[in-house]
Short mmCIF file of C-alpha atoms in Angstrom, two decimals:
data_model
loop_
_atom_site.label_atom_id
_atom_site.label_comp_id
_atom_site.label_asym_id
_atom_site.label_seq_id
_atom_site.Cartn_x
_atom_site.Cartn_y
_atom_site.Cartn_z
CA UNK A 1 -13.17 13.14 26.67
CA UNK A 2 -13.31 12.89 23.06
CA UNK A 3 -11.47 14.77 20.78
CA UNK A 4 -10.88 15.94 16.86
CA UNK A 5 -7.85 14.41 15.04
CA UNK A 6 -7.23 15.66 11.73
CA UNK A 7 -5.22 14.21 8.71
CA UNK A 8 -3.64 16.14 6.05
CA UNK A 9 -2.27 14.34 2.99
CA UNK A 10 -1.64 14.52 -0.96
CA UNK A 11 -4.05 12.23 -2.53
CA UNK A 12 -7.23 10.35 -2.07
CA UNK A 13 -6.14 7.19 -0.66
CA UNK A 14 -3.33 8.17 1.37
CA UNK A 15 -5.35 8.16 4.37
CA UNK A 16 -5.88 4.13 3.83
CA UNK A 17 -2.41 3.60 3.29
CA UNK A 18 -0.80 5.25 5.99
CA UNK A 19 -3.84 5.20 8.73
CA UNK A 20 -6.81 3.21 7.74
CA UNK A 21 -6.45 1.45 11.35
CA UNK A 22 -5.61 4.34 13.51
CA UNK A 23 -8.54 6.24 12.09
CA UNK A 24 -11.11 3.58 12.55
CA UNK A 25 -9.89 3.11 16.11
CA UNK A 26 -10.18 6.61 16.62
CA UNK A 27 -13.58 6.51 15.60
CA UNK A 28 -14.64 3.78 17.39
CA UNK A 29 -13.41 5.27 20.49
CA UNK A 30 -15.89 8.28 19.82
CA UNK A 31 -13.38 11.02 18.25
CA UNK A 32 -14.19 12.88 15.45
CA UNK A 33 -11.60 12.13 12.19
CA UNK A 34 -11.48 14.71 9.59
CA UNK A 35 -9.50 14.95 6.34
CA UNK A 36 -7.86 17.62 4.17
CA UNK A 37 -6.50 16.55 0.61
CA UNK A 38 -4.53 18.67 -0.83
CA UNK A 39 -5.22 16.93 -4.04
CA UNK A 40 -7.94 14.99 -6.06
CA UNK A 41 -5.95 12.43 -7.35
CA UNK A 42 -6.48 13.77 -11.09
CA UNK A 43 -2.87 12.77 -12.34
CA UNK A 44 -3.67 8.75 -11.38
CA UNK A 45 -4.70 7.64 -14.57
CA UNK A 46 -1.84 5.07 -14.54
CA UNK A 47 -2.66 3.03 -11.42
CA UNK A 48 -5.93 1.20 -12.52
CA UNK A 49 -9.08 0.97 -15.38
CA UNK A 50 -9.14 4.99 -15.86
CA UNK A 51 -6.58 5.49 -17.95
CA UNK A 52 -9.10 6.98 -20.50
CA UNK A 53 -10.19 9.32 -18.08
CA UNK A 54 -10.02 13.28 -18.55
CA UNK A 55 -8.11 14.31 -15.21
CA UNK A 56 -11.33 16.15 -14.65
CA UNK A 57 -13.28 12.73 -15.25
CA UNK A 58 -10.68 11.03 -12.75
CA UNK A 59 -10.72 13.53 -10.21
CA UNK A 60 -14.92 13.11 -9.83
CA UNK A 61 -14.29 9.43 -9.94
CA UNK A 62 -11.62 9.72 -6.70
CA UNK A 63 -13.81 12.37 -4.69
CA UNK A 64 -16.25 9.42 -5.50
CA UNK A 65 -14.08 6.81 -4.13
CA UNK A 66 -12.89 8.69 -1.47
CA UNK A 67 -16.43 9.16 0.29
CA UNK A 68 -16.88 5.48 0.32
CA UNK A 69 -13.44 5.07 2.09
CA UNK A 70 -14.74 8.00 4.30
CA UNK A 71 -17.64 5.73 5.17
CA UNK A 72 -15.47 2.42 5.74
CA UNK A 73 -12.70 4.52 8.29
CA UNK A 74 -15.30 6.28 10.12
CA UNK A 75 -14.09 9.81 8.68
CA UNK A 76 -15.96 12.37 9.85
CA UNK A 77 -15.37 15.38 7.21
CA UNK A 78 -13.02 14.96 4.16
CA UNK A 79 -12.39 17.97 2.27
CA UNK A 80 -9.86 18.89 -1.00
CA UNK A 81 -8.23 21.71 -1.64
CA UNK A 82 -8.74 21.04 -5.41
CA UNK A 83 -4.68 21.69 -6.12
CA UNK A 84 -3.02 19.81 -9.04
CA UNK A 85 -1.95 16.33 -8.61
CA UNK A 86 1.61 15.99 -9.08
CA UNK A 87 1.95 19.90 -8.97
CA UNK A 88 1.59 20.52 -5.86
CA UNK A 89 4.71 22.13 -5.36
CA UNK A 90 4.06 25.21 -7.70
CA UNK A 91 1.26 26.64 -5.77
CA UNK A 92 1.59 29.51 -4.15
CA UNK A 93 2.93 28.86 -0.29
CA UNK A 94 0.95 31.31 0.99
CA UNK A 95 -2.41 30.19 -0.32
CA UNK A 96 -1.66 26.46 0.43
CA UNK A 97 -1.22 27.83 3.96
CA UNK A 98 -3.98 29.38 4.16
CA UNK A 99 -6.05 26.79 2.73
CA UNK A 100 -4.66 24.41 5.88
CA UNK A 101 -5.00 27.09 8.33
CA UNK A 102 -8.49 27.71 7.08
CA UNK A 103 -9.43 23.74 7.49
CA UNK A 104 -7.33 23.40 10.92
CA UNK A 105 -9.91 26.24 12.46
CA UNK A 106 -12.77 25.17 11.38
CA UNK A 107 -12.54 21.66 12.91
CA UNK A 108 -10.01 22.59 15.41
CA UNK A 109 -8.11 19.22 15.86
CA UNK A 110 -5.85 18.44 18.82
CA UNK A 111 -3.61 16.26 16.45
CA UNK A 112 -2.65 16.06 13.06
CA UNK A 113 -1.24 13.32 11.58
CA UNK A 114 0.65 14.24 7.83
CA UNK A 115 3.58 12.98 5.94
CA UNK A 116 7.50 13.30 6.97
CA UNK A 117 9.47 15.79 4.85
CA UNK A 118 10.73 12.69 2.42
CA UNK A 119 7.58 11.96 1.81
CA UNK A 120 7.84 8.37 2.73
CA UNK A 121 8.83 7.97 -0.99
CA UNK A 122 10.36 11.39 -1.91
CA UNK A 123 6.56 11.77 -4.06
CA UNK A 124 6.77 15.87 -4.35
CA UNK A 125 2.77 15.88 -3.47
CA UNK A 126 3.76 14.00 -0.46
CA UNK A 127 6.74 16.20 0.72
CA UNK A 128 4.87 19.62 -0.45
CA UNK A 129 1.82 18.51 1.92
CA UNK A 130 3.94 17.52 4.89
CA UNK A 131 6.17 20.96 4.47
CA UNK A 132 3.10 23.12 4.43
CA UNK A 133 1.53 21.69 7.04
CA UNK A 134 4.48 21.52 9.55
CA UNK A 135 4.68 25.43 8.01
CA UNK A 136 0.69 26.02 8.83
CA UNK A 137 1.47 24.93 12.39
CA UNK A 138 4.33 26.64 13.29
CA UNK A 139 2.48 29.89 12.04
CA UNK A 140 1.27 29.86 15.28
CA UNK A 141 -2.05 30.39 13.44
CA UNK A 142 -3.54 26.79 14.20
CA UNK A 143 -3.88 27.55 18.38
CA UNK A 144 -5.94 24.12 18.95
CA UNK A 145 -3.12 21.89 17.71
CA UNK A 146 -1.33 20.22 20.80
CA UNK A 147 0.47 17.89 18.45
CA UNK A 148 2.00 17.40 15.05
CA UNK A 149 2.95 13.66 14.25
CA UNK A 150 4.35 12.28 10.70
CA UNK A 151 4.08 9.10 9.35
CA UNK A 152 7.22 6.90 9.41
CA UNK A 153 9.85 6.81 6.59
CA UNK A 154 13.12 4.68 5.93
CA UNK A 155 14.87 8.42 6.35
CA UNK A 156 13.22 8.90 9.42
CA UNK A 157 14.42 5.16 10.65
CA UNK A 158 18.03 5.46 9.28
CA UNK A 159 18.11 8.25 11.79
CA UNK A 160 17.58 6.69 14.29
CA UNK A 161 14.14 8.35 15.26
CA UNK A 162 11.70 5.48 16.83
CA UNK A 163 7.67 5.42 16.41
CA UNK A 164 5.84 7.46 18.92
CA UNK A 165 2.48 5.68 17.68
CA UNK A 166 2.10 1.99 16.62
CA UNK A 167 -0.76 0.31 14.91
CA UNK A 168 -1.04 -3.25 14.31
CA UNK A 169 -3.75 -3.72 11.50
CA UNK A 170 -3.41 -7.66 11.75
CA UNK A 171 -7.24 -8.15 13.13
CA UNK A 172 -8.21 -4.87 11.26
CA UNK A 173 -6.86 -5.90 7.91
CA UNK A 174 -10.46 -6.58 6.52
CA UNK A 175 -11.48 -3.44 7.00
CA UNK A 176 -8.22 -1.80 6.05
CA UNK A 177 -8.80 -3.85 2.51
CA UNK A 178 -11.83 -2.89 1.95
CA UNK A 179 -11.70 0.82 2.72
CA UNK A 180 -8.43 0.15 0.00
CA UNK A 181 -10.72 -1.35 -2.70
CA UNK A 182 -12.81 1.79 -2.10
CA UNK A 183 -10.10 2.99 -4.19
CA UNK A 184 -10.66 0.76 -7.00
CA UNK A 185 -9.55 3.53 -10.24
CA UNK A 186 -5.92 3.13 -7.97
CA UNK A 187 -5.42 -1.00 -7.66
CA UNK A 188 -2.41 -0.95 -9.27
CA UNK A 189 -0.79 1.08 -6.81
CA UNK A 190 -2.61 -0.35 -4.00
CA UNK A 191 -1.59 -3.86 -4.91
CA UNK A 192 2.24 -3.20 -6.01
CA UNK A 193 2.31 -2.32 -2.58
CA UNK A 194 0.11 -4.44 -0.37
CA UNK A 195 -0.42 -7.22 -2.71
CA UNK A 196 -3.60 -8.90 -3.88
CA UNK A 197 -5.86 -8.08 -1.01
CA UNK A 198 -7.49 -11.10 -0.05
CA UNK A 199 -4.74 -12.11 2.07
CA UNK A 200 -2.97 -10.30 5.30
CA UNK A 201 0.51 -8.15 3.95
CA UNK A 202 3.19 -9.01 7.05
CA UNK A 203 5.48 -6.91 5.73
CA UNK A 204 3.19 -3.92 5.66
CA UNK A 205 1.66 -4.75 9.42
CA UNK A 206 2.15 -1.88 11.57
CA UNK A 207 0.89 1.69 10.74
CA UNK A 208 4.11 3.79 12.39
CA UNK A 209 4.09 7.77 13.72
CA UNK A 210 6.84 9.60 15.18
CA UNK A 211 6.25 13.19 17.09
CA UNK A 212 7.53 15.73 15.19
CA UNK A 213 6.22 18.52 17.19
CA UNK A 214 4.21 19.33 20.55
CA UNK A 215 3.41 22.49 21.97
CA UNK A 216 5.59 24.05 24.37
CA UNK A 217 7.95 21.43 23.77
CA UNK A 218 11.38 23.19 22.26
CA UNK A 219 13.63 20.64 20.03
CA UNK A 220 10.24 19.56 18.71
CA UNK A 221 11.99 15.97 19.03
CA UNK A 222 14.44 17.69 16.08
CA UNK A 223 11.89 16.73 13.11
CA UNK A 224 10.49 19.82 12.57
CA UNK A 225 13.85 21.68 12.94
CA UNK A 226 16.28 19.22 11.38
CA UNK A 227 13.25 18.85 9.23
CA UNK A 228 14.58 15.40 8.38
#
């Protein structure tokens, strides 16, 4: 029976990063993918050839970008909520909820799949996103979700929590490079941390998720409550 899995994250491009592979296999398995950005990536002048880029001009560029990605993983739906890159954090919680709730009920996913509380790199887009969606869930407000799951960290590792979900990207690392040069106004980022793309990153193999909450479950396997 297929189902709808939905990813929440920051920025356009975090989506290939973390789960290029288990999205595509998702896909190709006949689920519907959807995504929810909190941002448009309008603060990444830095990371490529836009640097002379309004953040209005960026953020057009990255929505851009972003739909040819969509294209590459098999997404579905990707929407924004149009919030402030790199400012996440001063929106008001309540509308940020809302916005998630809103996005969660209209697809009604089984799963999502969003950042750990660290952020994987303590980016406050990245930690805002994963606290207000953890928050959206526990609301009790997003009755379809089954499952709440957040992408590996070093935190999570140094304590001691072990992957729930693993993805090796070895014979899907073409595609996983090529949805990541969808992101082309970003290849400095992309390449500080996978490298020049035309060869196979070891070190960044495995796409890694840990269960941080299921329904009816009560420790919520101490992510969510130790919110670690």
């Amino acid at each position: 029976m297929s189902q709808t899995v939905g990813f929440i994250y920051a920025h356009p491009d975090d989506e290939t990063f973390l789960s290029a592979c288990l999205i595509r296999q998702l896909a190709d398995q006949g689920h519907r993918t959807v995504l929810l950005l909190a941002t448009k990536g309008d603060a990444g002048q830095k990371n490529g050839y836009a640097s002379h880029l309004s953040n209005g001009e960026l953020a057009e560029v990255r929505v851009k970008e972003m739909e040819k990605a969509a294209e590459i993983l098999g997404l579905s739906a990707v929407e924004h909520l149009g919030f402030p890159d790199g400012k996440s954090n001063t929106v008001d919680e309540n509308i940020f909820i809302d916005g998630i709730v809103n996005f969660v009920n209209k697809y009604e996913p089984s799963m999502l799949f969003t950042f750990p509380a660290d952020g994987g790199n303590f980016h406050p887009d990245h930690m805002t996103i994963s606290k207000m969606t953890t928050a959206a869930v526990l609301s009790g407000r997003c009755p379809s979700v089954g499952r709440l799951y957040y992408a590996m960290s070093n935190t999570l590792m140094e304590n001691g929590y072990k992957p729930s979900i693993v993805i090796d990207t070895e014979q899907q690392w073409p595609m996983k490079a090529e949805a990541l040069k969808a992101h082309k106004s970003q290849i400095f980022a992309i390449e500080r941390y996978f490298g020049k793309l035309d060869s196979f990153p070891e070190n960044r193999r495995y796409e890694l998720f840990v269960l941080a909450w299921e329904k009816g479950r009560m420790n919520h396997a101490g992510l969510v409550e130790g919110r670690l």
